[in-house]
Amino acid sequence: MAEQDERRLVFRDYVDAVGLHGVAGAEAAGLQASEWYALSRITLAGGLTSGELAAGTGLTTGATTRLIDRLERAGYVRRAADPADRRKVVVEAVPGALAEVEAAVGPARRRIAEVLAAYTPEQQALLFDYFARAAPAFREATEEIRTLTRERQGAARPAIR
C-alpha cells in the first residue's frame, strides 16, 4: 500500500508540474491559460474550425469566438477558408508568430529531452505509448468532470415557478 501511495504522489507531482509549466508558458507568451491551450490545440491539429475548438476546450461558441479574436489580434492565428469546404472557416496558427511561444517553452523542451535521452529506445517507446494513451484518457476525464459540474450546477438551481 505504501508503494501505491508513493506512486500516486509522484504522479500527482508530475501532473502538477506539467500544469504549472503550461501556466508559466502562457504567462511568458502574454496569453491566458485558455488561450495557450487553444493555440496548442490549433497548432497540433494544423487548424480547427471554431466549433471544433469550442468542443475541445469546453468553451461556449461565443467565448471561443472571442478567444480566437484575441489570438488573431495578437498575431498568433488567422482565419482561412477550409480547403475541403470553402463555406467553412478554419483557424490556423501563424507560423512566424510562434517563435515567441517556442522561445517560452524552449527551456522545458530541452530539459525533458535530456530526461528522455537517459532512457533506452525501448523505454522511450513505452513512455510515448503512455503519452499517446494518457492524453485522450485525460481529455475524456476532463469531459466527465465538466458534465458532472454542469449537472451539479443545474441541480443546485431553484426551480422556476
PDB file of N, CA and C in Angstrom, residues 124-140:
ATOM      1  N   GLN A 124      11.820   4.465 -24.068  1.00  0.00           N
ATOM      2  CA  GLN A 124      11.208   5.637 -24.692  1.00  0.00           C
ATOM      3  C   GLN A 124       9.939   5.247 -25.428  1.00  0.00           C
ATOM      4  N   ALA A 125       9.969   4.116 -26.116  1.00  0.00           N
ATOM      5  CA  ALA A 125       8.768   3.652 -26.823  1.00  0.00           C
ATOM      6  C   ALA A 125       7.631   3.440 -25.833  1.00  0.00           C
ATOM      7  N   LEU A 126       7.931   2.884 -24.669  1.00  0.00           N
ATOM      8  CA  LEU A 126       6.917   2.675 -23.639  1.00  0.00           C
ATOM      9  C   LEU A 126       6.388   4.010 -23.117  1.00  0.00           C
ATOM     10  N   LEU A 127       7.288   4.956 -22.881  1.00  0.00           N
ATOM     11  CA  LEU A 127       6.860   6.277 -22.418  1.00  0.00           C
ATOM     12  C   LEU A 127       5.943   6.951 -23.434  1.00  0.00           C
ATOM     13  N   PHE A 128       6.317   6.893 -24.709  1.00  0.00           N
ATOM     14  CA  PHE A 128       5.499   7.546 -25.726  1.00  0.00           C
ATOM     15  C   PHE A 128       4.179   6.813 -25.946  1.00  0.00           C
ATOM     16  N   ASP A 129       4.169   5.519 -25.712  1.00  0.00           N
ATOM     17  CA  ASP A 129       2.905   4.787 -25.731  1.00  0.00           C
ATOM     18  C   ASP A 129       2.009   5.294 -24.601  1.00  0.00           C
ATOM     19  N   TYR A 130       2.598   5.501 -23.430  1.00  0.00           N
ATOM     20  CA  TYR A 130       1.834   6.060 -22.309  1.00  0.00           C
ATOM     21  C   TYR A 130       1.282   7.439 -22.682  1.00  0.00           C
ATOM     22  N   PHE A 131       2.128   8.318 -23.228  1.00  0.00           N
ATOM     23  CA  PHE A 131       1.664   9.657 -23.607  1.00  0.00           C
ATOM     24  C   PHE A 131       0.490   9.567 -24.575  1.00  0.00           C
ATOM     25  N   ALA A 132       0.617   8.692 -25.574  1.00  0.00           N
ATOM     26  CA  ALA A 132      -0.433   8.545 -26.593  1.00  0.00           C
ATOM     27  C   ALA A 132      -1.732   8.038 -25.989  1.00  0.00           C
ATOM     28  N   ARG A 133      -1.644   7.191 -24.973  1.00  0.00           N
ATOM     29  CA  ARG A 133      -2.857   6.666 -24.334  1.00  0.00           C
ATOM     30  C   ARG A 133      -3.398   7.607 -23.261  1.00  0.00           C
ATOM     31  N   ALA A 134      -2.503   8.273 -22.556  1.00  0.00           N
ATOM     32  CA  ALA A 134      -2.924   9.117 -21.437  1.00  0.00           C
ATOM     33  C   ALA A 134      -3.608  10.399 -21.898  1.00  0.00           C
ATOM     34  N   ALA A 135      -3.147  10.985 -23.000  1.00  0.00           N
ATOM     35  CA  ALA A 135      -3.740  12.251 -23.458  1.00  0.00           C
ATOM     36  C   ALA A 135      -5.236  12.115 -23.703  1.00  0.00           C
ATOM     37  N   PRO A 136      -5.699  11.125 -24.488  1.00  0.00           N
ATOM     38  CA  PRO A 136      -7.147  11.001 -24.665  1.00  0.00           C
ATOM     39  C   PRO A 136      -7.866  10.625 -23.366  1.00  0.00           C
ATOM     40  N   ALA A 137      -7.198   9.853 -22.504  1.00  0.00           N
ATOM     41  CA  ALA A 137      -7.827   9.500 -21.227  1.00  0.00           C
ATOM     42  C   ALA A 137      -8.043  10.750 -20.378  1.00  0.00           C
ATOM     43  N   PHE A 138      -7.057  11.651 -20.360  1.00  0.00           N
ATOM     44  CA  PHE A 138      -7.213  12.907 -19.628  1.00  0.00           C
ATOM     45  C   PHE A 138      -8.324  13.756 -20.241  1.00  0.00           C
ATOM     46  N   ARG A 139      -8.406  13.789 -21.570  1.00  0.00           N
ATOM     47  CA  ARG A 139      -9.468  14.574 -22.213  1.00  0.00           C
ATOM     48  C   ARG A 139     -10.843  14.012 -21.874  1.00  0.00           C
ATOM     49  N   GLU A 140     -10.979  12.689 -21.895  1.00  0.00           N
ATOM     50  CA  GLU A 140     -12.258  12.059 -21.531  1.00  0.00           C
ATOM     51  C   GLU A 140     -12.600  12.349 -20.075  1.00  0.00           C
TER      52      GLU A 140
END
